[in-house]
Coordinates of N, CA, C and O in Angstrom, one line a residue:
M367 N -47.0 -8.5 -45.5 CA -47.1 -7.1 -45.8 C -46.8 -6.3 -44.5 O -46.4 -5.1 -44.6
R368 N -47.1 -6.8 -43.4 CA -47.0 -6.1 -42.1 C -45.5 -5.9 -41.8 O -45.1 -5.0 -41.1
A369 N -44.6 -6.8 -42.3 CA -43.2 -6.7 -42.0 C -42.5 -5.5 -42.6 O -41.6 -4.9 -42.0
K370 N -43.0 -5.0 -43.7 CA -42.4 -3.9 -44.4 C -42.6 -2.6 -43.5 O -41.6 -1.9 -43.3
P371 N -43.8 -2.2 -43.0 CA -43.9 -1.0 -42.2 C -43.0 -1.1 -40.9 O -42.5 -0.2 -40.4
I372 N -43.0 -2.3 -40.3 CA -42.2 -2.5 -39.1 C -40.7 -2.3 -39.4 O -40.0 -1.6 -38.6
A373 N -40.2 -2.9 -40.5 CA -38.8 -2.7 -40.8 C -38.5 -1.3 -41.1 O -37.5 -0.7 -40.7
S374 N -39.4 -0.6 -41.8 CA -39.2 0.9 -42.1 C -39.2 1.7 -40.8 O -38.3 2.6 -40.6
L375 N -40.0 1.4 -39.9 CA -40.0 2.0 -38.6 C -38.7 1.8 -37.8 O -38.1 2.7 -37.2
F376 N -38.3 0.5 -37.9 CA -37.1 0.1 -37.2 C -35.9 0.9 -37.7 O -35.1 1.5 -37.0
F377 N -35.8 1.0 -39.1 CA -34.7 1.8 -39.7 C -34.8 3.3 -39.4 O -33.8 3.9 -39.2
L378 N -36.0 3.8 -39.3 CA -36.2 5.2 -39.0 C -35.7 5.5 -37.6 O -35.0 6.5 -37.4
V379 N -36.0 4.6 -36.7 CA -35.6 4.8 -35.3 C -34.0 4.7 -35.2 O -33.4 5.5 -34.5
L380 N -33.5 3.7 -35.8 CA -32.0 3.6 -35.8 C -31.3 4.8 -36.5 O -30.3 5.3 -36.0
A381 N -31.9 5.3 -37.6 CA -31.3 6.5 -38.2 C -31.4 7.7 -37.3 O -30.4 8.5 -37.2
Q382 N -32.5 7.8 -36.6 CA -32.6 9.0 -35.6 C -31.6 8.9 -34.5 O -31.0 9.8 -34.1
L383 N -31.5 7.7 -34.0 CA -30.5 7.5 -32.9 C -29.1 7.7 -33.3 O -28.3 8.3 -32.6
G384 N -28.7 7.2 -34.5 CA -27.4 7.3 -35.0 C -27.0 8.8 -35.4 O -25.9 9.1 -35.4
C385 N -28.0 9.6 -35.8 CA -27.7 10.9 -36.2 C -27.9 12.0 -35.1 O -27.8 13.1 -35.3
S386 N -28.2 11.5 -33.9 CA -28.4 12.4 -32.8 C -27.1 13.2 -32.6 O -26.1 12.6 -32.4
A387 N -27.2 14.5 -32.5 CA -26.1 15.4 -32.2 C -25.6 15.2 -30.8 O -24.4 15.4 -30.4
E388 N -26.5 14.9 -29.9 CA -26.2 14.8 -28.5 C -25.6 13.4 -28.2 O -26.3 12.4 -28.5
R389 N -24.5 13.3 -27.6 CA -23.9 12.0 -27.3 C -23.9 11.8 -25.7 O -23.5 12.7 -25.0
R390 N -24.2 10.7 -25.3 CA -24.1 10.4 -23.9 C -22.6 10.2 -23.6 O -21.9 9.6 -24.4
P391 N -22.2 10.7 -22.4 CA -20.8 10.5 -22.0 C -20.4 9.0 -21.9 O -19.2 8.7 -22.2
D392 N -21.3 8.1 -21.7 CA -20.9 6.7 -21.5 C -21.1 6.0 -22.8 O -21.0 4.7 -22.9
A393 N -21.5 6.6 -23.9 CA -21.8 6.0 -25.2 C -20.5 5.5 -25.8 O -19.4 6.0 -25.6
E394 N -20.6 4.4 -26.5 CA -19.4 3.8 -27.2 C -19.0 4.8 -28.4 O -19.9 5.3 -29.0
P395 N -17.7 4.9 -28.6 CA -17.3 5.7 -29.7 C -17.6 5.1 -31.1 O -17.8 3.9 -31.1
A396 N -17.8 5.9 -32.1 CA -18.1 5.3 -33.4 C -16.9 4.5 -33.9 O -15.8 4.7 -33.6
P397 N -17.2 3.4 -34.7 CA -16.1 2.6 -35.2 C -15.1 3.4 -36.0 O -15.4 4.3 -36.8
G398 N -13.8 3.2 -35.6 CA -12.7 3.9 -36.3 C -12.4 5.2 -35.7 O -11.4 5.9 -36.0
A399 N -13.3 5.7 -34.7 CA -13.0 7.0 -34.1 C -12.0 6.8 -33.0 O -11.9 5.8 -32.4
A400 N -11.2 7.9 -32.8 CA -10.2 7.8 -31.7 C -10.9 7.8 -30.4 O -12.0 8.5 -30.2
P401 N -10.5 7.1 -29.4 CA -11.1 7.1 -28.1 C -11.0 8.5 -27.4 O -10.0 9.2 -27.6
P402 N -12.0 8.9 -26.7 CA -12.0 10.2 -26.1 C -10.9 10.3 -25.0 O -10.6 9.3 -24.3
A403 N -10.3 11.4 -24.9 CA -9.3 11.6 -23.9 C -9.9 11.8 -22.5 O -11.0 12.4 -22.4
T404 N -9.4 11.1 -21.5 CA -9.9 11.2 -20.2 C -8.8 11.7 -19.3 O -7.6 11.6 -19.6
A405 N -9.1 12.1 -18.1 CA -8.1 12.6 -17.2 C -7.3 11.4 -16.7 O -6.1 11.5 -16.4
E406 N -7.9 10.2 -16.6 CA -7.2 9.0 -16.2 C -6.4 8.5 -17.4 O -7.0 8.2 -18.4
G407 N -5.2 8.3 -17.3 CA -4.4 7.7 -18.4 C -3.8 8.8 -19.3 O -3.0 8.5 -20.1
A408 N -4.4 10.0 -19.3 CA -3.8 11.0 -20.1 C -2.8 11.8 -19.3 O -2.8 11.9 -18.1
S409 N -1.9 12.5 -20.0 CA -1.0 13.3 -19.4 C -1.7 14.5 -18.7 O -2.7 15.0 -19.3
P410 N -1.4 14.8 -17.5 CA -2.2 15.9 -16.8 C -2.2 17.2 -17.6 O -3.2 17.9 -17.5
M411 N -1.1 17.5 -18.3 CA -1.1 18.8 -19.0 C -1.9 18.7 -20.3 O -2.3 19.7 -20.8
Q412 N -2.2 17.5 -20.7 CA -3.0 17.3 -21.9 C -4.5 17.4 -21.6 O -5.3 17.7 -22.4
A413 N -4.8 17.2 -20.3 CA -6.2 17.2 -19.9 C -6.8 18.6 -19.9 O -6.1 19.6 -19.7
S414 N -8.0 18.7 -20.3 CA -8.7 20.0 -20.3 C -10.1 19.8 -20.0 O -10.6 18.6 -20.0
A415 N -10.8 20.8 -19.8 CA -12.2 20.7 -19.4 C -13.1 20.5 -20.6 O -14.3 20.2 -20.4
S416 N -12.6 20.5 -21.8 CA -13.4 20.2 -23.0 C -13.7 18.7 -23.0 O -12.9 17.9 -22.8
G417 N -15.0 18.4 -23.2 CA -15.4 17.0 -23.2 C -15.7 16.4 -21.9 O -16.0 15.2 -21.8
I418 N -15.5 17.1 -20.8 CA -15.9 16.6 -19.5 C -17.0 17.5 -18.9 O -17.2 18.6 -19.3
A419 N -17.7 16.9 -18.0 CA -18.9 17.6 -17.4 C -18.5 18.9 -16.8 O -17.5 19.0 -16.1
R420 N -19.3 19.9 -17.0 CA -19.1 21.2 -16.4 C -19.5 21.2 -15.0 O -20.5 20.6 -14.6
L421 N -18.7 21.8 -14.1 CA -19.0 21.8 -12.7 C -19.9 23.0 -12.4 O -19.6 24.2 -12.8
E422 N -21.0 22.8 -11.7 CA -21.9 23.8 -11.4 C -21.4 24.8 -10.4 O -21.6 26.0 -10.4
K423 N -20.6 24.2 -9.4 CA -20.0 25.0 -8.3 C -18.5 25.0 -8.5 O -18.0 24.0 -8.9
K424 N -17.9 26.2 -8.3 CA -16.4 26.2 -8.6 C -15.6 26.4 -7.3 O -14.4 26.0 -7.2
Q425 N -16.2 26.9 -6.2 CA -15.5 27.1 -4.9 C -15.9 26.2 -3.8 O -17.1 26.0 -3.6
F426 N -15.0 25.5 -3.2 CA -15.3 24.6 -2.1 C -14.4 24.9 -0.9 O -13.2 25.2 -1.0
G427 N -15.0 24.8 0.3 CA -14.2 25.1 1.5 C -14.1 26.6 1.7 O -14.9 27.4 1.2
A428 N -13.0 27.0 2.3 CA -12.8 28.5 2.6 C -12.3 29.1 1.3 O -11.7 28.4 0.4
P429 N -12.5 30.4 1.2 CA -11.9 31.1 0.0 C -10.4 31.0 0.0 O -9.8 31.0 1.0
I430 N -9.9 31.1 -1.2 CA -8.4 31.1 -1.4 C -7.9 32.5 -1.1 O -8.3 33.4 -1.7
T431 N -7.1 32.6 -0.1 CA -6.6 33.9 0.3 C -5.1 34.1 0.0 O -4.7 35.3 0.0
E432 N -4.3 33.0 -0.2 CA -2.9 33.2 -0.5 C -2.8 33.8 -1.9 O -3.5 33.4 -2.8
S433 N -2.0 34.9 -2.0 CA -1.9 35.6 -3.3 C -0.8 35.0 -4.2 O -1.0 35.0 -5.4
S434 N 0.2 34.4 -3.6 CA 1.2 33.8 -4.5 C 1.1 32.3 -4.6 O 0.8 31.6 -3.6
T435 N 1.3 31.8 -5.8 CA 1.2 30.4 -6.1 C 2.5 29.7 -6.1 O 3.5 30.2 -6.7
T436 N 2.7 28.6 -5.3 CA 3.9 27.9 -5.3 C 3.7 26.8 -6.3 O 2.8 25.9 -6.2
P437 N 4.5 26.7 -7.3 CA 4.3 25.7 -8.4 C 4.5 24.3 -7.8 O 5.3 24.1 -6.9
L438 N 3.7 23.4 -8.3 CA 3.8 22.0 -7.8 C 5.2 21.4 -7.9 O 5.6 20.8 -7.0
P439 N 6.0 21.7 -9.0 CA 7.3 21.2 -9.0 C 8.2 21.6 -7.8 O 9.0 20.9 -7.3
A440 N 8.0 22.9 -7.4 CA 8.7 23.4 -6.2 C 8.4 22.6 -4.9 O 9.2 22.3 -4.1
L441 N 7.1 22.3 -4.8 CA 6.6 21.6 -3.6 C 7.2 20.1 -3.6 O 7.6 19.6 -2.6
L442 N 7.3 19.6 -4.8 CA 7.8 18.2 -5.0 C 9.3 18.1 -4.8 O 9.8 17.1 -4.3
Q443 N 10.0 19.1 -5.2 CA 11.5 19.1 -5.1 C 11.9 19.3 -3.6 O 12.9 18.7 -3.2
E444 N 11.3 20.2 -2.9 CA 11.7 20.4 -1.5 C 10.5 20.4 -0.6 O 10.1 21.4 0.0
P445 N 9.9 19.2 -0.4 CA 8.7 19.2 0.5 C 9.0 19.6 1.9 O 8.1 20.2 2.6
G446 N 10.2 19.3 2.5 CA 10.5 19.7 3.8 C 10.5 21.2 4.0 O 10.2 21.7 5.1
K447 N 10.8 21.9 3.0 CA 10.9 23.4 3.1 C 9.5 24.0 3.4 O 9.3 25.0 4.0
F448 N 8.4 23.3 2.9 CA 7.0 23.7 3.0 C 6.2 23.0 4.1 O 5.1 23.3 4.3
S449 N 6.8 22.0 4.7 CA 6.1 21.2 5.7 C 5.5 22.0 6.8 O 6.2 22.9 7.4
G450 N 4.2 21.8 7.0 CA 3.5 22.6 8.1 C 3.1 24.0 7.7 O 2.4 24.7 8.4
K451 N 3.5 24.4 6.5 CA 3.1 25.8 6.0 C 1.9 25.8 5.1 O 1.7 24.8 4.4
T452 N 1.2 26.9 5.1 CA 0.0 27.0 4.2 C 0.6 27.5 2.8 O 1.3 28.4 2.7
V453 N 0.2 26.7 1.8 CA 0.6 27.1 0.4 C -0.6 27.1 -0.5 O -1.6 26.5 -0.2
R454 N -0.4 27.7 -1.6 CA -1.3 27.7 -2.7 C -0.6 27.1 -3.9 O 0.5 27.5 -4.3
T455 N -1.3 26.1 -4.5 CA -0.7 25.5 -5.7 C -1.8 25.2 -6.7 O -3.0 25.3 -6.3
E456 N -1.5 24.7 -7.8 CA -2.5 24.3 -8.8 C -2.1 23.2 -9.7 O -0.9 22.9 -9.8
G457 N -3.0 22.5 -10.3 CA -2.8 21.4 -11.2 C -4.1 20.9 -11.7 O -5.1 21.3 -11.4
V458 N -3.9 19.9 -12.6 CA -5.1 19.2 -13.2 C -5.5 18.1 -12.2 O -4.7 17.3 -11.8
V459 N -6.8 18.0 -11.9 CA -7.3 16.9 -11.1 C -7.1 15.6 -11.8 O -7.7 15.4 -12.9
S460 N -6.4 14.6 -11.2 CA -6.1 13.4 -11.9 C -6.9 12.2 -11.2 O -7.0 11.1 -11.8
A461 N -7.4 12.4 -10.0 CA -8.2 11.4 -9.3 C -9.0 12.1 -8.2 O -8.6 13.1 -7.7
V462 N -10.2 11.5 -7.9 CA -11.1 12.0 -6.9 C -11.7 10.8 -6.2 O -12.0 9.8 -6.8
C463 N -11.9 11.0 -4.9 CA -12.6 9.9 -4.1 C -14.0 9.7 -4.7 O -14.8 10.6 -4.9
K464 N -14.2 8.5 -5.1 CA -15.5 8.1 -5.7 C -16.7 7.9 -4.7 O -17.8 7.9 -5.1
S465 N -16.4 7.8 -3.4 CA -17.5 7.6 -2.5 C -18.0 8.9 -1.9 O -19.2 9.1 -1.7
M466 N -17.1 9.9 -1.6 CA -17.5 11.1 -0.9 C -17.0 12.4 -1.6 O -17.5 13.4 -1.3
G467 N -15.9 12.3 -2.3 CA -15.2 13.5 -2.7 C -14.3 14.1 -1.6 O -14.1 15.3 -1.6
C468 N -13.9 13.3 -0.7 CA -13.1 13.8 0.5 C -11.6 13.9 0.2 O -10.9 14.4 1.0
W469 N -11.2 13.4 -1.0 CA -9.8 13.6 -1.4 C -9.7 13.7 -2.9 O -10.7 13.3 -3.6
M470 N -8.6 14.3 -3.4 CA -8.4 14.3 -4.8 C -6.9 14.4 -5.0 O -6.1 14.6 -4.1
E471 N -6.5 14.2 -6.2 CA -5.1 14.3 -6.6 C -5.0 15.3 -7.7 O -5.8 15.3 -8.6
I472 N -3.9 16.2 -7.6 CA -3.7 17.1 -8.7 C -2.3 16.8 -9.2 O -1.4 16.2 -8.5
A473 N -2.1 17.0 -10.5 CA -0.8 16.6 -11.1 C -0.4 17.5 -12.3 O -1.2 18.3 -12.8
D474 N 0.9 17.4 -12.6 CA 1.4 18.0 -13.8 C 2.6 17.1 -14.2 O 2.7 16.0 -13.6
E475 N 3.4 17.5 -15.2 CA 4.5 16.6 -15.6 C 5.5 16.2 -14.5 O 6.1 15.2 -14.6
S476 N 5.6 17.1 -13.5 CA 6.6 16.9 -12.5 C 6.2 15.8 -11.5 O 7.0 15.3 -10.8
G477 N 4.9 15.6 -11.3 CA 4.4 14.6 -10.4 C 3.0 15.0 -9.9 O 2.3 15.8 -10.5
S478 N 2.7 14.4 -8.7 CA 1.3 14.7 -8.2 C 1.3 14.9 -6.7 O 2.3 14.6 -6.0
A479 N 0.2 15.5 -6.3 CA 0.0 15.8 -4.8 C -1.3 15.2 -4.4 O -2.3 15.3 -5.1
H480 N -1.3 14.6 -3.3 CA -2.6 14.0 -2.7 C -3.2 15.1 -1.8 O -2.5 15.7 -1.0
I481 N -4.4 15.4 -2.1 CA -5.1 16.5 -1.4 C -6.3 15.9 -0.6 O -7.2 15.3 -1.2
K482 N -6.2 16.1 0.7 CA -7.4 15.7 1.5 C -8.1 16.9 2.0 O -7.5 18.0 2.2
M483 N -9.4 16.9 2.1 CA -10.2 18.0 2.5 C -10.2 18.1 4.0 O -10.5 17.1 4.7
A484 N -9.7 19.2 4.5 CA -9.4 19.4 6.0 C -10.6 18.9 6.9 O -11.7 19.5 6.9
G485 N -10.3 17.8 7.6 CA -11.2 17.3 8.5 C -12.6 16.9 8.0 O -13.6 16.9 8.7
H486 N -12.6 16.6 6.7 CA -13.9 16.3 6.0 C -14.9 17.5 6.2 O -16.1 17.2 6.2
S487 N -14.4 18.7 6.2 CA -15.3 19.8 6.4 C -15.9 20.3 5.1 O -16.9 21.0 5.1
F488 N -15.4 19.8 4.0 CA -16.1 20.0 2.7 C -15.6 18.9 1.8 O -14.7 18.1 2.1
F489 N -16.3 18.8 0.7 CA -16.1 17.7 -0.3 C -16.1 18.4 -1.7 O -16.8 19.3 -2.0
V490 N -15.3 17.8 -2.6 CA -15.3 18.2 -4.0 C -16.2 17.3 -4.8 O -16.4 16.1 -4.4
P491 N -16.6 17.7 -6.0 CA -17.4 16.9 -6.9 C -16.7 15.6 -7.3 O -15.5 15.6 -7.6
K492 N -17.4 14.5 -7.3 CA -16.7 13.2 -7.6 C -16.4 13.1 -9.1 O -15.6 12.3 -9.5
D493 N -16.9 14.0 -9.9 CA -16.6 14.1 -11.4 C -15.7 15.2 -11.7 O -15.7 15.7 -12.8
A494 N -14.8 15.6 -10.8 CA -13.9 16.7 -11.0 C -12.6 16.4 -11.8 O -11.9 17.3 -12.2
S495 N -12.4 15.1 -12.1 CA -11.2 14.7 -12.8 C -11.2 15.4 -14.1 O -12.1 15.5 -14.8
G496 N -10.0 15.9 -14.5 CA -9.8 16.6 -15.7 C -9.9 18.1 -15.6 O -9.4 18.8 -16.5
H497 N -10.4 18.6 -14.5 CA -10.6 20.1 -14.4 C -9.3 20.6 -13.7 O -8.6 19.9 -12.9
R498 N -9.0 21.9 -14.0 CA -7.8 22.5 -13.4 C -8.3 23.1 -12.1 O -9.4 23.8 -12.0
A499 N -7.5 22.9 -11.0 CA -7.9 23.4 -9.7 C -6.8 24.2 -9.0 O -5.6 23.9 -9.2
V500 N -7.2 25.2 -8.2 CA -6.2 25.9 -7.3 C -6.6 25.3 -5.9 O -7.7 25.3 -5.5
V501 N -5.5 25.0 -5.2 CA -5.7 24.4 -3.9 C -4.9 25.3 -2.9 O -3.8 25.6 -3.1
Q502 N -5.5 25.6 -1.7 CA -4.8 26.2 -0.6 C -4.9 25.3 0.5 O -6.0 24.8 0.9
G503 N -3.8 25.0 1.1 CA -3.8 24.1 2.3 C -2.4 24.0 2.9 O -1.5 24.6 2.5
K504 N -2.4 23.2 3.9 CA -1.1 23.0 4.7 C -0.4 21.7 4.3 O -1.1 20.7 4.1
M505 N 0.9 21.9 4.0 CA 1.7 20.7 3.6 C 1.7 19.8 4.8 O 2.0 20.2 6.0
V506 N 1.4 18.5 4.6 CA 1.5 17.5 5.7 C 2.9 16.9 5.7 O 3.5 16.5 4.7
A507 N 3.5 16.8 6.9 CA 4.8 16.3 7.0 C 4.9 14.8 6.6 O 3.9 14.1 6.8
G508 N 5.9 14.4 5.9 CA 6.1 13.1 5.4 C 6.0 12.0 6.5 O 5.4 11.0 6.2
E509 N 6.5 12.3 7.7 CA 6.5 11.3 8.7 C 5.1 11.1 9.3 O 4.8 10.1 9.9
A510 N 4.1 12.0 9.0 CA 2.8 11.9 9.5 C 2.0 10.8 8.7 O 0.9 10.4 9.1
E511 N 2.5 10.4 7.6 CA 1.8 9.4 6.7 C 1.5 8.1 7.4 O 0.6 7.4 7.1
E512 N 2.3 7.7 8.4 CA 2.1 6.4 9.1 C 1.0 6.6 10.1 O 1.3 6.8 11.3
G513 N -0.2 6.5 9.8 CA -1.3 6.5 10.8 C -2.2 7.7 10.7 O -3.4 7.6 10.7
A514 N -1.6 8.9 10.8 CA -2.5 10.1 10.8 C -2.9 10.7 9.5 O -3.8 11.4 9.4
A515 N -2.1 10.3 8.5 CA -2.4 10.9 7.2 C -3.6 10.3 6.5 O -4.1 9.3 6.9
C516 N -4.0 11.0 5.5 CA -5.2 10.5 4.7 C -4.9 9.1 4.2 O -3.8 8.8 3.7
G517 N -5.9 8.2 4.4 CA -5.8 6.9 3.9 C -5.4 5.9 4.9 O -5.4 4.7 4.6
A518 N -5.0 6.3 6.1 CA -4.6 5.3 7.1 C -5.7 4.3 7.4 O -5.4 3.1 7.6
K519 N -6.9 4.8 7.5 CA -8.0 3.9 7.8 C -8.8 3.5 6.6 O -9.3 2.4 6.5
D520 N -9.0 4.4 5.6 CA -9.9 4.1 4.5 C -9.2 3.8 3.2 O -9.8 3.7 2.1
N521 N -7.8 3.8 3.2 CA -7.0 3.4 2.0 C -7.3 4.4 0.8 O -7.3 3.9 -0.3
C522 N -7.4 5.6 1.1 CA -7.7 6.6 -0.1 C -6.4 6.7 -0.9 O -6.6 6.8 -2.1
R523 N -5.3 6.6 -0.4 CA -4.1 6.6 -1.2 C -4.0 5.4 -2.1 O -3.6 5.5 -3.3
G524 N -4.4 4.3 -1.6 CA -4.5 3.1 -2.5 C -5.5 3.2 -3.6 O -5.2 2.8 -4.7
E525 N -6.6 3.8 -3.3 CA -7.6 4.0 -4.3 C -7.1 5.0 -5.4 O -7.3 4.9 -6.6
A526 N -6.4 6.1 -4.9 CA -5.8 7.1 -5.8 C -4.8 6.4 -6.7 O -4.7 6.7 -7.9
E527 N -4.0 5.5 -6.2 CA -3.0 4.8 -7.0 C -3.6 4.0 -8.0 O -3.2 3.9 -9.2
K528 N -4.8 3.3 -7.7 CA -5.5 2.5 -8.7 C -6.0 3.4 -9.8 O -5.9 3.0 -11.0
Q529 N -6.5 4.6 -9.5 CA -7.0 5.5 -10.5 C -5.9 6.1 -11.4 O -6.1 6.3 -12.6
T530 N -4.8 6.5 -10.8 CA -3.7 7.2 -11.5 C -2.5 6.3 -12.0 O -1.8 6.7 -12.8
G531 N -2.3 5.2 -11.3 CA -1.2 4.3 -11.6 C 0.1 4.8 -10.9 O 1.2 4.2 -11.2
R532 N 0.0 5.7 -10.0 CA 1.2 6.1 -9.3 C 0.8 6.6 -7.9 O -0.3 6.9 -7.6
V533 N 1.8 6.8 -7.0 CA 1.6 7.3 -5.7 C 2.1 8.7 -5.6 O 3.2 9.0 -6.1
A534 N 1.2 9.6 -5.1 CA 1.6 11.0 -5.0 C 2.8 11.1 -3.9 O 2.8 10.4 -2.9
K535 N 3.7 12.0 -4.2 CA 4.9 12.2 -3.4 C 4.6 13.1 -2.2 O 5.3 13.0 -1.2
I536 N 3.6 14.0 -2.3 CA 3.4 14.9 -1.2 C 1.9 14.9 -0.9 O 1.0 14.5 -1.7
E537 N 1.5 15.5 0.3 CA 0.1 15.5 0.7 C -0.1 16.9 1.2 O 0.7 17.5 2.0
L538 N -1.3 17.5 0.9 CA -1.8 18.7 1.4 C -3.1 18.5 2.1 O -3.9 17.7 1.6
E539 N -3.3 19.2 3.2 CA -4.6 19.2 3.8 C -5.3 20.5 3.4 O -5.0 21.6 3.9
A540 N -6.2 20.5 2.5 CA -6.8 21.6 1.8 C -7.8 22.3 2.8 O -8.7 21.7 3.4
T541 N -7.8 23.6 2.8 CA -8.8 24.4 3.4 C -9.7 25.0 2.4 O -10.8 25.4 2.7
G542 N -9.2 25.1 1.1 CA -10.1 25.6 0.1 C -9.6 25.1 -1.3 O -8.4 24.9 -1.5
V543 N -10.6 24.9 -2.2 CA -10.3 24.4 -3.5 C -11.2 25.3 -4.5 O -12.4 25.5 -4.2
Q544 N -10.6 25.7 -5.5 CA -11.3 26.5 -6.6 C -11.0 25.9 -7.9 O -9.8 25.7 -8.3
F545 N -12.1 25.6 -8.7 CA -11.9 25.0 -10.0 C -11.9 26.2 -11.0 O -12.7 27.1 -10.9
L546 N -10.9 26.2 -11.9 CA -10.7 27.3 -12.9 C -11.5 27.1 -14.1 O -11.6 28.1 -14.9
D547 N -11.9 25.9 -14.5 CA -12.7 25.7 -15.7 C -14.0 25.0 -15.5 O -14.3 24.6 -14.4

């Protein structure tokens, strides 16, 4: 007789858990449901802030002062034209340093840019992937990648490649980052 109340309690708990409106981000999807879109593996332009953690803080580093935005495709097509210059660009965050938030990558259909935070003077949230960001910083010369560039000692470019499956063609040293969503 005791088994019946325990079984009823068990099913009641299962029903409550199964019907909960709140889902943990790490919960398994329901059988037959489409897997949730993530910033990793999804097209950067398909990524959006819906379904990802809201960022409490939106501005990191110095305020964005550049008024004109240089599209990421323009930076990718002629990186030498912008080398050493301060630019403002934007894209969807496709990867972030998981240990400190000292670098991130932004991307669109044209490609990606590796962003390091100027001299580790500020850090971005480690869960910023999928959010749209405006970045202001100085384009790093391509020849600086051997030794002085981000990743020479800590392999952050290698980690970024593991997260995104590709190597960013350009690098910026960010003085400021602002998340738009």
